[in-house]
Tab-separated table of N, CA and C in Angstrom:
chain	number	residue	atom	x	y	z
A	5	MET	N	0.847	-1.170	0.000
A	5	MET	CA	0.000	0.000	0.000
A	5	MET	C	0.890	1.229	0.000
A	6	ALA	N	0.472	2.238	-0.743
A	6	ALA	CA	1.238	3.472	-0.852
A	6	ALA	C	0.325	4.650	-0.574
A	7	GLU	N	0.892	5.728	-0.058
A	7	GLU	CA	0.115	6.948	0.158
A	7	GLU	C	-0.637	7.294	-1.124
A	8	GLY	N	-1.929	7.563	-0.993
A	8	GLY	CA	-2.752	7.927	-2.137
A	8	GLY	C	-3.394	6.743	-2.841
A	9	PHE	N	-3.434	5.570	-2.188
A	9	PHE	CA	-4.070	4.398	-2.790
A	9	PHE	C	-5.576	4.606	-2.891
A	10	GLU	N	-6.199	3.896	-3.798
A	10	GLU	CA	-7.656	3.933	-3.958
A	10	GLU	C	-8.265	2.998	-2.920
A	11	GLU	N	-8.944	3.561	-1.952
A	11	GLU	CA	-9.440	2.802	-0.808
A	11	GLU	C	-10.339	1.633	-1.198
A	12	ILE	N	-11.298	1.868	-2.082
A	12	ILE	CA	-12.243	0.798	-2.422
A	12	ILE	C	-11.535	-0.382	-3.077
A	13	GLU	N	-10.508	-0.109	-3.841
A	13	GLU	CA	-9.777	-1.190	-4.509
A	13	GLU	C	-8.973	-2.018	-3.508
A	14	ALA	N	-8.356	-1.366	-2.568
A	14	ALA	CA	-7.553	-2.085	-1.571
A	14	ALA	C	-8.441	-2.855	-0.596
A	15	LEU	N	-9.407	-2.175	-0.021
A	15	LEU	CA	-10.198	-2.791	1.043
A	15	LEU	C	-11.179	-3.838	0.536
A	16	THR	N	-11.714	-3.666	-0.646
A	16	THR	CA	-12.599	-4.683	-1.215
A	16	THR	C	-11.837	-5.981	-1.420
A	17	VAL	N	-10.628	-5.876	-1.959
A	17	VAL	CA	-9.825	-7.073	-2.192
A	17	VAL	C	-9.484	-7.756	-0.867
A	18	VAL	N	-9.023	-6.992	0.110
A	18	VAL	CA	-8.691	-7.567	1.414
A	18	VAL	C	-9.923	-8.250	2.012
A	19	ASP	N	-11.046	-7.581	2.015
A	19	ASP	CA	-12.279	-8.120	2.574
A	19	ASP	C	-12.667	-9.425	1.893
A	20	MET	N	-12.699	-9.421	0.574
A	20	MET	CA	-13.162	-10.612	-0.146
A	20	MET	C	-12.192	-11.780	-0.015
A	21	LEU	N	-10.909	-11.522	-0.065
A	21	LEU	CA	-9.949	-12.611	0.091
A	21	LEU	C	-10.033	-13.210	1.492
A	22	ARG	N	-10.236	-12.372	2.483
A	22	ARG	CA	-10.383	-12.901	3.848
A	22	ARG	C	-11.684	-13.683	3.994
A	23	ARG	N	-12.750	-13.268	3.324
A	23	ARG	CA	-13.994	-14.051	3.322
A	23	ARG	C	-13.749	-15.435	2.733
A	24	ALA	N	-12.834	-15.508	1.773
A	24	ALA	CA	-12.497	-16.781	1.126
A	24	ALA	C	-11.435	-17.551	1.914
A	25	ALA	N	-11.072	-17.051	3.093
A	25	ALA	CA	-10.064	-17.672	3.966
A	25	ALA	C	-8.676	-17.691	3.342
A	26	MET	N	-8.402	-16.732	2.471
A	26	MET	CA	-7.054	-16.587	1.917
A	26	MET	C	-6.260	-15.673	2.846
A	27	PRO	N	-5.045	-16.037	3.197
A	27	PRO	CA	-4.242	-15.166	4.055
A	27	PRO	C	-3.877	-13.883	3.316
A	28	VAL	N	-4.049	-12.761	4.000
A	28	VAL	CA	-3.766	-11.453	3.409
A	28	VAL	C	-2.963	-10.626	4.397
A	29	SER	N	-1.925	-10.001	3.910
A	29	SER	CA	-1.164	-9.057	4.715
A	29	SER	C	-1.096	-7.744	3.952
A	30	MET	N	-1.585	-6.683	4.584
A	30	MET	CA	-1.488	-5.362	3.967
A	30	MET	C	-0.104	-4.807	4.297
A	31	VAL	N	0.651	-4.489	3.245
A	31	VAL	CA	2.045	-4.078	3.407
A	31	VAL	C	2.221	-2.631	2.958
A	32	SER	N	2.776	-1.821	3.835
A	32	SER	CA	3.112	-0.435	3.503
A	32	SER	C	4.449	-0.431	2.775
A	33	ILE	N	4.564	0.360	1.713
A	33	ILE	CA	5.840	0.425	0.989
A	33	ILE	C	6.844	1.346	1.668
A	34	THR	N	6.451	1.949	2.774
A	34	THR	CA	7.383	2.771	3.553
A	34	THR	C	7.581	2.092	4.909
A	35	ASP	N	8.307	2.736	5.799
A	35	ASP	CA	8.475	2.200	7.152
A	35	ASP	C	7.383	2.677	8.100
A	36	GLU	N	6.351	3.308	7.557
A	36	GLU	CA	5.201	3.763	8.347
A	36	GLU	C	4.056	2.770	8.185
A	37	TYR	N	3.391	2.445	9.289
A	37	TYR	CA	2.248	1.541	9.237
A	37	TYR	C	0.977	2.258	8.784
A	38	ASP	N	0.830	3.526	9.144
A	38	ASP	CA	-0.337	4.298	8.720
A	38	ASP	C	-0.159	4.725	7.271
A	39	VAL	N	-1.141	4.383	6.437
A	39	VAL	CA	-1.089	4.727	5.019
A	39	VAL	C	-2.400	5.428	4.679
A	40	GLN	N	-2.302	6.660	4.204
A	40	GLN	CA	-3.508	7.425	3.881
A	40	GLN	C	-3.888	7.240	2.418
A	41	GLY	N	-5.159	6.940	2.212
A	41	GLY	CA	-5.684	6.745	0.874
A	41	GLY	C	-5.953	8.058	0.154
A	42	ALA	N	-6.334	7.936	-1.096
A	42	ALA	CA	-6.588	9.087	-1.962
A	42	ALA	C	-7.739	9.956	-1.469
A	43	HIS	N	-8.638	9.367	-0.676
A	43	HIS	CA	-9.807	10.097	-0.206
A	43	HIS	C	-9.786	10.319	1.303
A	44	GLY	N	-8.584	10.296	1.867
A	44	GLY	CA	-8.413	10.653	3.265
A	44	GLY	C	-8.648	9.553	4.281
A	45	VAL	N	-8.872	8.328	3.835
A	45	VAL	CA	-9.047	7.216	4.757
A	45	VAL	C	-7.666	6.647	5.084
A	46	THR	N	-7.343	6.588	6.358
A	46	THR	CA	-6.041	6.061	6.773
A	46	THR	C	-6.207	4.611	7.210
A	47	ILE	N	-5.352	3.759	6.685
A	47	ILE	CA	-5.365	2.327	6.970
A	47	ILE	C	-4.106	1.983	7.749
A	48	LEU	N	-4.245	1.081	8.695
A	48	LEU	CA	-3.104	0.578	9.443
A	48	LEU	C	-2.626	-0.700	8.758
A	49	ALA	N	-1.458	-0.637	8.136
A	49	ALA	CA	-0.894	-1.803	7.459
A	49	ALA	C	-0.507	-2.862	8.484
A	50	ASP	N	-0.477	-4.112	8.052
A	50	ASP	CA	-0.071	-5.210	8.921
A	50	ASP	C	1.440	-5.242	9.113
A	51	GLU	N	2.166	-4.827	8.078
A	51	GLU	CA	3.620	-4.811	8.139
A	51	GLU	C	4.166	-3.847	7.097
A	52	THR	N	5.453	-3.584	7.203
A	52	THR	CA	6.113	-2.694	6.244
A	52	THR	C	6.921	-3.523	5.263
A	53	ILE	N	7.241	-2.924	4.142
A	53	ILE	CA	7.962	-3.642	3.093
A	53	ILE	C	9.327	-4.132	3.577
A	54	SER	N	9.941	-3.388	4.494
A	54	SER	CA	11.266	-3.792	4.973
A	54	SER	C	11.216	-4.988	5.920
A	55	GLU	N	10.055	-5.271	6.510
A	55	GLU	CA	9.960	-6.404	7.431
A	55	GLU	C	9.191	-7.583	6.859
A	56	ALA	N	8.524	-7.394	5.745
A	56	ALA	CA	7.702	-8.451	5.155
A	56	ALA	C	8.572	-9.495	4.452
A	57	ASP	N	8.103	-10.740	4.489
A	57	ASP	CA	8.751	-11.841	3.780
A	57	ASP	C	7.856	-12.208	2.601
A	58	PHE	N	8.335	-11.949	1.404
A	58	PHE	CA	7.542	-12.209	0.207
A	58	PHE	C	7.887	-13.548	-0.443
A	59	SER	N	8.785	-14.308	0.157
A	59	SER	CA	9.295	-15.518	-0.482
A	59	SER	C	8.223	-16.574	-0.743
A	60	ASP	N	7.172	-16.593	0.058
A	60	ASP	CA	6.124	-17.587	-0.159
A	60	ASP	C	4.771	-16.942	-0.490
A	61	ALA	N	4.791	-15.707	-0.951
A	61	ALA	CA	3.541	-15.019	-1.294
A	61	ALA	C	2.910	-15.657	-2.523
A	62	GLU	N	1.660	-16.056	-2.400
A	62	GLU	CA	0.949	-16.573	-3.570
A	62	GLU	C	0.637	-15.429	-4.531
A	63	TRP	N	0.225	-14.282	-3.980
A	63	TRP	CA	-0.173	-13.119	-4.768
A	63	TRP	C	0.558	-11.878	-4.292
A	64	LEU	N	0.844	-10.998	-5.224
A	64	LEU	CA	1.192	-9.608	-4.938
A	64	LEU	C	0.107	-8.802	-5.623
A	65	ILE	N	-0.590	-7.965	-4.867
A	65	ILE	CA	-1.752	-7.252	-5.387
A	65	ILE	C	-1.559	-5.757	-5.163
A	66	LEU	N	-1.660	-5.002	-6.246
A	66	LEU	CA	-1.452	-3.558	-6.182
A	66	LEU	C	-2.768	-2.820	-6.376
A	67	PRO	N	-3.233	-2.086	-5.353
A	67	PRO	CA	-4.389	-1.215	-5.574
A	67	PRO	C	-3.938	-0.001	-6.376
A	68	GLY	N	-4.872	0.589	-7.080
A	68	GLY	CA	-4.536	1.770	-7.872
A	68	GLY	C	-4.731	3.049	-7.100
A	69	GLY	N	-5.232	4.048	-7.806
A	69	GLY	CA	-5.397	5.367	-7.225
A	69	GLY	C	-4.189	6.229	-7.500
A	70	MET	N	-4.407	7.518	-7.378
A	70	MET	CA	-3.312	8.469	-7.572
A	70	MET	C	-3.303	9.417	-6.391
A	71	PRO	N	-2.149	9.699	-5.848
A	71	PRO	CA	-0.830	9.356	-6.370
A	71	PRO	C	-0.322	7.992	-5.919
A	72	GLY	N	-1.198	7.139	-5.385
A	72	GLY	CA	-0.761	5.841	-4.898
A	72	GLY	C	-0.003	5.022	-5.925
A	73	SER	N	-0.533	4.950	-7.147
A	73	SER	CA	0.137	4.153	-8.179
A	73	SER	C	1.510	4.727	-8.523
A	74	SER	N	1.601	6.046	-8.589
A	74	SER	CA	2.914	6.664	-8.847
A	74	SER	C	3.889	6.352	-7.721
A	75	ASN	N	3.399	6.359	-6.486
A	75	ASN	CA	4.254	6.029	-5.346
A	75	ASN	C	4.702	4.568	-5.404
A	76	LEU	N	3.803	3.672	-5.808
A	76	LEU	CA	4.194	2.277	-5.997
A	76	LEU	C	5.278	2.177	-7.073
A	77	GLY	N	5.068	2.894	-8.169
A	77	GLY	CA	6.016	2.851	-9.281
A	77	GLY	C	7.388	3.394	-8.943
A	78	ALA	N	7.460	4.265	-7.955
A	78	ALA	CA	8.739	4.867	-7.553
A	78	ALA	C	9.460	4.058	-6.478
A	79	CYS	N	8.867	2.974	-6.029
A	79	CYS	CA	9.438	2.169	-4.939
A	79	CYS	C	10.344	1.073	-5.514
A	80	ALA	N	11.648	1.290	-5.463
A	80	ALA	CA	12.616	0.337	-6.020
A	80	ALA	C	12.529	-1.048	-5.368
A	81	PRO	N	12.392	-1.139	-4.044
A	81	PRO	CA	12.265	-2.487	-3.459
A	81	PRO	C	11.034	-3.232	-3.983
A	82	LEU	N	9.924	-2.526	-4.183
A	82	LEU	CA	8.730	-3.167	-4.720
A	82	LEU	C	8.988	-3.675	-6.129
A	83	ALA	N	9.679	-2.903	-6.949
A	83	ALA	CA	9.982	-3.331	-8.314
A	83	ALA	C	10.740	-4.651	-8.305
A	84	GLU	N	11.707	-4.782	-7.431
A	84	GLU	CA	12.488	-6.023	-7.351
A	84	GLU	C	11.626	-7.195	-6.885
A	85	ILE	N	10.739	-6.942	-5.933
A	85	ILE	CA	9.841	-7.986	-5.425
A	85	ILE	C	8.891	-8.441	-6.532
A	86	LEU	N	8.341	-7.501	-7.287
A	86	LEU	CA	7.436	-7.834	-8.383
A	86	LEU	C	8.154	-8.641	-9.462
A	87	LYS	N	9.355	-8.220	-9.821
A	87	LYS	CA	10.115	-8.949	-10.849
A	87	LYS	C	10.416	-10.375	-10.398
A	88	ALA	N	10.809	-10.546	-9.148
A	88	ALA	CA	11.106	-11.884	-8.633
A	88	ALA	C	9.851	-12.756	-8.638
A	89	GLN	N	8.724	-12.185	-8.241
A	89	GLN	CA	7.454	-12.929	-8.231
A	89	GLN	C	7.112	-13.384	-9.649
A	90	ASN	N	7.256	-12.491	-10.605
A	90	ASN	CA	6.934	-12.816	-11.984
A	90	ASN	C	7.882	-13.874	-12.546
A	91	GLU	N	9.166	-13.719	-12.288
A	91	GLU	CA	10.158	-14.686	-12.785
A	91	GLU	C	9.904	-16.077	-12.213
A	92	ALA	N	9.360	-16.144	-11.006
A	92	ALA	CA	9.044	-17.424	-10.374
A	92	ALA	C	7.684	-17.966	-10.829
A	93	GLY	N	6.977	-17.196	-11.674
A	93	GLY	CA	5.661	-17.619	-12.135
A	93	GLY	C	4.568	-17.381	-11.119
A	94	GLY	N	4.859	-16.578	-10.083
A	94	GLY	CA	3.875	-16.266	-9.058
A	94	GLY	C	2.820	-15.309	-9.578
A	95	TYR	N	1.721	-15.261	-8.871
A	95	TYR	CA	0.591	-14.432	-9.286
A	95	TYR	C	0.791	-12.972	-8.896
A	96	ILE	N	0.371	-12.085	-9.817
A	96	ILE	CA	0.415	-10.642	-9.598
A	96	ILE	C	-0.892	-10.058	-10.120
A	97	ALA	N	-1.474	-9.142	-9.356
A	97	ALA	CA	-2.694	-8.465	-9.783
A	97	ALA	C	-2.539	-6.968	-9.528
A	98	ALA	N	-3.105	-6.171	-10.422
A	98	ALA	CA	-3.052	-4.711	-10.287
A	98	ALA	C	-4.314	-4.132	-10.903
A	99	ILE	N	-4.827	-3.084	-10.285
A	99	ILE	CA	-6.089	-2.489	-10.726
A	99	ILE	C	-5.939	-0.983	-10.885
A	100	CYS	N	-6.777	-0.417	-11.748
A	100	CYS	CA	-6.872	1.028	-11.963
A	100	CYS	C	-5.618	1.543	-12.675
A	101	ALA	N	-4.893	2.448	-12.058
A	101	ALA	CA	-3.658	2.954	-12.649
A	101	ALA	C	-2.475	2.043	-12.366
A	102	ALA	N	-2.566	1.189	-11.348
A	102	ALA	CA	-1.428	0.376	-10.911
A	102	ALA	C	-0.865	-0.585	-11.961
A	103	PRO	N	-1.636	-1.049	-12.967
A	103	PRO	CA	-1.000	-1.908	-13.969
A	103	PRO	C	0.200	-1.258	-14.669
A	104	PHE	N	0.270	0.069	-14.673
A	104	PHE	CA	1.431	0.697	-15.304
A	104	PHE	C	2.719	0.341	-14.568
A	105	VAL	N	2.621	0.057	-13.260
A	105	VAL	CA	3.803	-0.359	-12.491
A	105	VAL	C	4.327	-1.682	-13.052
A	106	LEU	N	3.422	-2.563	-13.434
A	106	LEU	CA	3.823	-3.824	-14.046
A	106	LEU	C	4.439	-3.570	-15.414
A	107	GLY	N	3.833	-2.666	-16.172
A	107	GLY	CA	4.368	-2.332	-17.487
A	107	GLY	C	5.769	-1.758	-17.419
A	108	GLN	N	5.995	-0.850	-16.499
A	108	GLN	CA	7.310	-0.208	-16.419
A	108	GLN	C	8.394	-1.165	-15.935
A	109	ASN	N	7.982	-2.291	-15.368
A	109	ASN	CA	8.954	-3.279	-14.889
A	109	ASN	C	9.051	-4.511	-15.790
A	110	GLY	N	8.484	-4.412	-16.998
A	110	GLY	CA	8.609	-5.487	-17.976
A	110	GLY	C	7.759	-6.711	-17.707
A	111	ILE	N	6.814	-6.607	-16.795
A	111	ILE	CA	6.009	-7.759	-16.375
A	111	ILE	C	4.842	-8.025	-17.320
A	112	LEU	N	4.469	-7.053	-18.123
A	112	LEU	CA	3.323	-7.222	-19.019
A	112	LEU	C	3.704	-7.612	-20.449
A	113	LYS	N	4.968	-7.839	-20.712
A	113	LYS	CA	5.403	-8.193	-22.078
A	113	LYS	C	4.657	-9.425	-22.570
A	114	GLY	N	3.965	-9.251	-23.709
A	114	GLY	CA	3.235	-10.354	-24.309
A	114	GLY	C	1.944	-10.725	-23.610
A	115	LYS	N	1.501	-9.927	-22.664
A	115	LYS	CA	0.276	-10.212	-21.905
A	115	LYS	C	-0.856	-9.293	-22.341
A	116	ARG	N	-2.080	-9.775	-22.185
A	116	ARG	CA	-3.255	-8.916	-22.313
A	116	ARG	C	-3.441	-8.222	-20.976
A	117	ALA	N	-3.784	-6.936	-21.007
A	117	ALA	CA	-3.966	-6.191	-19.758
A	117	ALA	C	-4.956	-5.061	-19.968
A	118	THR	N	-5.512	-4.603	-18.857
A	118	THR	CA	-6.402	-3.454	-18.850
A	118	THR	C	-5.945	-2.503	-17.757
A	119	CYS	N	-6.515	-1.304	-17.754
A	119	CYS	CA	-6.166	-0.304	-16.742
A	119	CYS	C	-7.185	0.833	-16.807
A	120	TYR	N	-7.008	1.787	-15.921
A	120	TYR	CA	-7.845	2.980	-15.924
A	120	TYR	C	-7.576	3.765	-17.207
A	121	PRO	N	-8.629	4.269	-17.869
A	121	PRO	CA	-8.428	5.015	-19.111
A	121	PRO	C	-7.432	6.170	-18.928
A	122	GLY	N	-6.514	6.276	-19.867
A	122	GLY	CA	-5.487	7.298	-19.836
A	122	GLY	C	-4.114	6.745	-19.475
A	123	PHE	N	-4.082	5.498	-19.005
A	123	PHE	CA	-2.809	4.864	-18.641
A	123	PHE	C	-2.399	3.780	-19.642
A	124	GLU	N	-3.169	3.627	-20.706
A	124	GLU	CA	-2.918	2.563	-21.681
A	124	GLU	C	-1.502	2.606	-22.246
A	125	ASP	N	-1.007	3.799	-22.525
A	125	ASP	CA	0.320	3.925	-23.138
A	125	ASP	C	1.451	3.565	-22.180
A	126	ARG	N	1.126	3.337	-20.911
A	126	ARG	CA	2.147	2.986	-19.918
A	126	ARG	C	2.170	1.490	-19.610
A	127	LEU	N	1.370	0.723	-20.351
A	127	LEU	CA	1.351	-0.732	-20.187
A	127	LEU	C	2.382	-1.358	-21.123
A	128	THR	N	3.605	-0.981	-20.983
A	128	THR	CA	4.686	-1.362	-21.880
A	128	THR	C	4.707	-2.862	-22.149
A	129	GLY	N	4.624	-3.205	-23.426
A	129	GLY	CA	4.706	-4.598	-23.848
A	129	GLY	C	3.398	-5.348	-23.826
A	130	ALA	N	2.336	-4.737	-23.324
A	130	ALA	CA	1.046	-5.422	-23.200
A	130	ALA	C	0.148	-5.160	-24.393
A	131	GLU	N	-0.802	-6.048	-24.577
A	131	GLU	CA	-1.904	-5.824	-25.500
A	131	GLU	C	-3.041	-5.256	-24.654
A	132	TYR	N	-3.340	-3.973	-24.820
A	132	TYR	CA	-4.402	-3.332	-24.046
A	132	TYR	C	-5.749	-3.803	-24.568
A	133	THR	N	-6.628	-4.276	-23.666
A	133	THR	CA	-7.910	-4.842	-24.087
A	133	THR	C	-9.125	-3.996	-23.741
A	134	ALA	N	-9.009	-3.073	-22.813
A	134	ALA	CA	-10.128	-2.256	-22.332
A	134	ALA	C	-11.176	-3.080	-21.588
A	135	ALA	N	-10.866	-4.313	-21.231
A	135	ALA	CA	-11.792	-5.144	-20.462
A	135	ALA	C	-11.940	-4.572	-19.053
A	136	GLN	N	-13.022	-4.921	-18.392
A	136	GLN	CA	-13.187	-4.507	-16.998
A	136	GLN	C	-12.180	-5.229	-16.110
A	137	VAL	N	-12.036	-6.527	-16.331
A	137	VAL	CA	-11.034	-7.345	-15.646
A	137	VAL	C	-10.408	-8.236	-16.704
A	138	GLU	N	-9.088	-8.274	-16.719
A	138	GLU	CA	-8.364	-9.088	-17.706
A	138	GLU	C	-7.521	-10.127	-16.978
A	139	ARG	N	-7.544	-11.346	-17.495
A	139	ARG	CA	-6.750	-12.441	-16.938
A	139	ARG	C	-5.830	-12.944	-18.039
A	140	ASP	N	-4.544	-13.065	-17.745
A	140	ASP	CA	-3.607	-13.644	-18.709
A	140	ASP	C	-2.481	-14.330	-17.946
A	141	GLY	N	-2.560	-15.635	-17.890
A	141	GLY	CA	-1.541	-16.408	-17.188
A	141	GLY	C	-1.517	-16.075	-15.706
A	142	ASN	N	-0.363	-15.608	-15.238
A	142	ASN	CA	-0.196	-15.293	-13.818
A	142	ASN	C	-0.581	-13.855	-13.466
A	143	ILE	N	-1.132	-13.121	-14.440
A	143	ILE	CA	-1.438	-11.701	-14.247
A	143	ILE	C	-2.943	-11.454	-14.344
A	144	ILE	N	-3.469	-10.682	-13.381
A	144	ILE	CA	-4.847	-10.195	-13.446
A	144	ILE	C	-4.789	-8.683	-13.319
A	145	THR	N	-5.499	-7.988	-14.211
A	145	THR	CA	-5.590	-6.531	-14.139
A	145	THR	C	-7.055	-6.112	-14.165
A	146	GLY	N	-7.329	-4.972	-13.542
A	146	GLY	CA	-8.679	-4.423	-13.520
A	146	GLY	C	-8.632	-2.963	-13.925
A	147	ASN	N	-9.772	-2.442	-14.405
A	147	ASN	CA	-9.746	-1.087	-14.964
A	147	ASN	C	-10.151	0.036	-14.014
A	148	GLY	N	-10.648	-0.255	-12.835
A	148	GLY	CA	-10.968	0.867	-11.962
A	148	GLY	C	-11.806	0.490	-10.757
A	149	PRO	N	-12.130	1.481	-9.927
A	149	PRO	CA	-12.813	1.242	-8.658
A	149	PRO	C	-14.109	0.448	-8.776
A	150	ALA	N	-14.891	0.687	-9.803
A	150	ALA	CA	-16.175	0.001	-9.930
A	150	ALA	C	-16.003	-1.496	-10.154
A	151	GLN	N	-14.821	-1.914	-10.534
A	151	GLN	CA	-14.563	-3.336	-10.797
A	151	GLN	C	-13.883	-4.041	-9.633
A	152	ALA	N	-13.762	-3.397	-8.482
A	152	ALA	CA	-13.032	-3.987	-7.360
A	152	ALA	C	-13.589	-5.355	-6.963
A	153	ILE	N	-14.900	-5.516	-6.973
A	153	ILE	CA	-15.499	-6.805	-6.599
A	153	ILE	C	-15.164	-7.868	-7.649
A	154	SER	N	-15.326	-7.546	-8.912
A	154	SER	CA	-15.011	-8.505	-9.979
A	154	SER	C	-13.523	-8.844	-10.001
A	155	PHE	N	-12.692	-7.860	-9.749
A	155	PHE	CA	-11.236	-8.041	-9.692
A	155	PHE	C	-10.879	-9.018	-8.565
A	156	ALA	N	-11.431	-8.786	-7.375
A	156	ALA	CA	-11.170	-9.678	-6.243
A	156	ALA	C	-11.708	-11.079	-6.516
A	157	ALA	N	-12.876	-11.171	-7.138
A	157	ALA	CA	-13.446	-12.475	-7.459
A	157	ALA	C	-12.555	-13.239	-8.436
A	158	ALA	N	-11.946	-12.535	-9.369
A	158	ALA	CA	-11.034	-13.183	-10.320
A	158	ALA	C	-9.809	-13.748	-9.603
A	159	ILE	N	-9.320	-13.031	-8.609
A	159	ILE	CA	-8.179	-13.519	-7.818
A	159	ILE	C	-8.580	-14.777	-7.049
A	160	ILE	N	-9.737	-14.742	-6.409
A	160	ILE	CA	-10.229	-15.903	-5.661
A	160	ILE	C	-10.421	-17.091	-6.596
A	161	GLU	N	-11.021	-16.843	-7.745
A	161	GLU	CA	-11.254	-17.922	-8.703
A	161	GLU	C	-9.943	-18.561	-9.152
A	162	LYS	N	-8.932	-17.747	-9.411
A	162	LYS	CA	-7.632	-18.272	-9.859
A	162	LYS	C	-7.010	-19.158	-8.784
A	163	SER	N	-7.145	-18.786	-7.522
A	163	SER	CA	-6.532	-19.547	-6.433
A	163	SER	C	-7.383	-20.709	-5.941
A	164	LEU	N	-8.676	-20.487	-5.795
A	164	LEU	CA	-9.533	-21.461	-5.111
A	164	LEU	C	-10.632	-22.057	-5.980
A	165	GLY	N	-10.732	-21.591	-7.221
A	165	GLY	CA	-11.724	-22.125	-8.139
A	165	GLY	C	-13.002	-21.308	-8.208
A	166	ALA	N	-13.715	-21.528	-9.306
A	166	ALA	CA	-14.951	-20.792	-9.561
A	166	ALA	C	-16.024	-21.024	-8.501
A	167	PRO	N	-16.209	-22.246	-7.983
A	167	PRO	CA	-17.252	-22.424	-6.961
A	167	PRO	C	-17.018	-21.564	-5.715
A	168	THR	N	-15.761	-21.427	-5.297
A	168	THR	CA	-15.477	-20.599	-4.121
A	168	THR	C	-15.729	-19.131	-4.431
A	169	ALA	N	-15.298	-18.676	-5.596
A	169	ALA	CA	-15.548	-17.276	-5.973
A	169	ALA	C	-17.047	-17.012	-6.026
A	170	ARG	N	-17.785	-17.947	-6.584
A	170	ARG	CA	-19.241	-17.788	-6.670
A	170	ARG	C	-19.866	-17.743	-5.279
A	171	ARG	N	-19.402	-18.609	-4.373
A	171	ARG	CA	-19.932	-18.627	-3.004
A	171	ARG	C	-19.704	-17.286	-2.310
A	172	ILE	N	-18.523	-16.714	-2.499
A	172	ILE	CA	-18.231	-15.416	-1.889
A	172	ILE	C	-19.137	-14.348	-2.487
A	173	LEU	N	-19.285	-14.345	-3.800
A	173	LEU	CA	-20.151	-13.353	-4.452
A	173	LEU	C	-21.609	-13.524	-4.031
A	174	GLU	N	-22.066	-14.752	-3.912
A	174	GLU	CA	-23.450	-14.998	-3.471
A	174	GLU	C	-23.644	-14.490	-2.044
A	175	GLY	N	-22.666	-14.734	-1.175
A	175	GLY	CA	-22.755	-14.284	0.206
A	175	GLY	C	-22.788	-12.760	0.330
A	176	MET	N	-22.238	-12.101	-0.664
A	176	MET	CA	-22.243	-10.623	-0.684
A	176	MET	C	-23.457	-10.093	-1.456
A	177	MET	N	-24.309	-11.015	-1.925
A	177	MET	CA	-25.501	-10.672	-2.714
A	177	MET	C	-25.156	-10.010	-4.027
A	178	ARG	N	-23.995	-10.366	-4.579
A	178	ARG	CA	-23.571	-9.847	-5.883
A	178	ARG	C	-24.219	-10.623	-6.999
A	179	ILE	N	-24.457	-11.933	-6.792
A	179	ILE	CA	-25.117	-12.748	-7.806
A	179	ILE	C	-26.201	-13.583	-7.160
């Protein structure tokens, strides 16, 4: 999580993954646990990037928002963590403006991806699809705040299967 993150994108994903009993740790990219979102909501991260162990992370998930996505993109330790996750074939998801962080780090080469309108040219190496949620191999991208539920459901489906994703959505009265 970075200062200026899009609250609905971060918290919806955390909420839904925890409903699915997936372990989630909210990580601040600074040494501060308090991270303020784009709309003034402050979240207490579970840990900081300097103390987190990413070696067994199933997913790395980037919420969007501005300037949150720019702050993520400027974080050199995060770039190295993302590259290592991708090289290992681990799962990575990014929504809204945050997919550009994947593009700038070479993670979207040859992949289909989506993002918030206006960031398409920053998806270096990707085939931009304009989909609400795009899935391609180990990468899931979403186009904005209104898709946070569908984005989280896609992550759950990839890890735990469609029946579990459907159960979570039904419990939330989404379907």
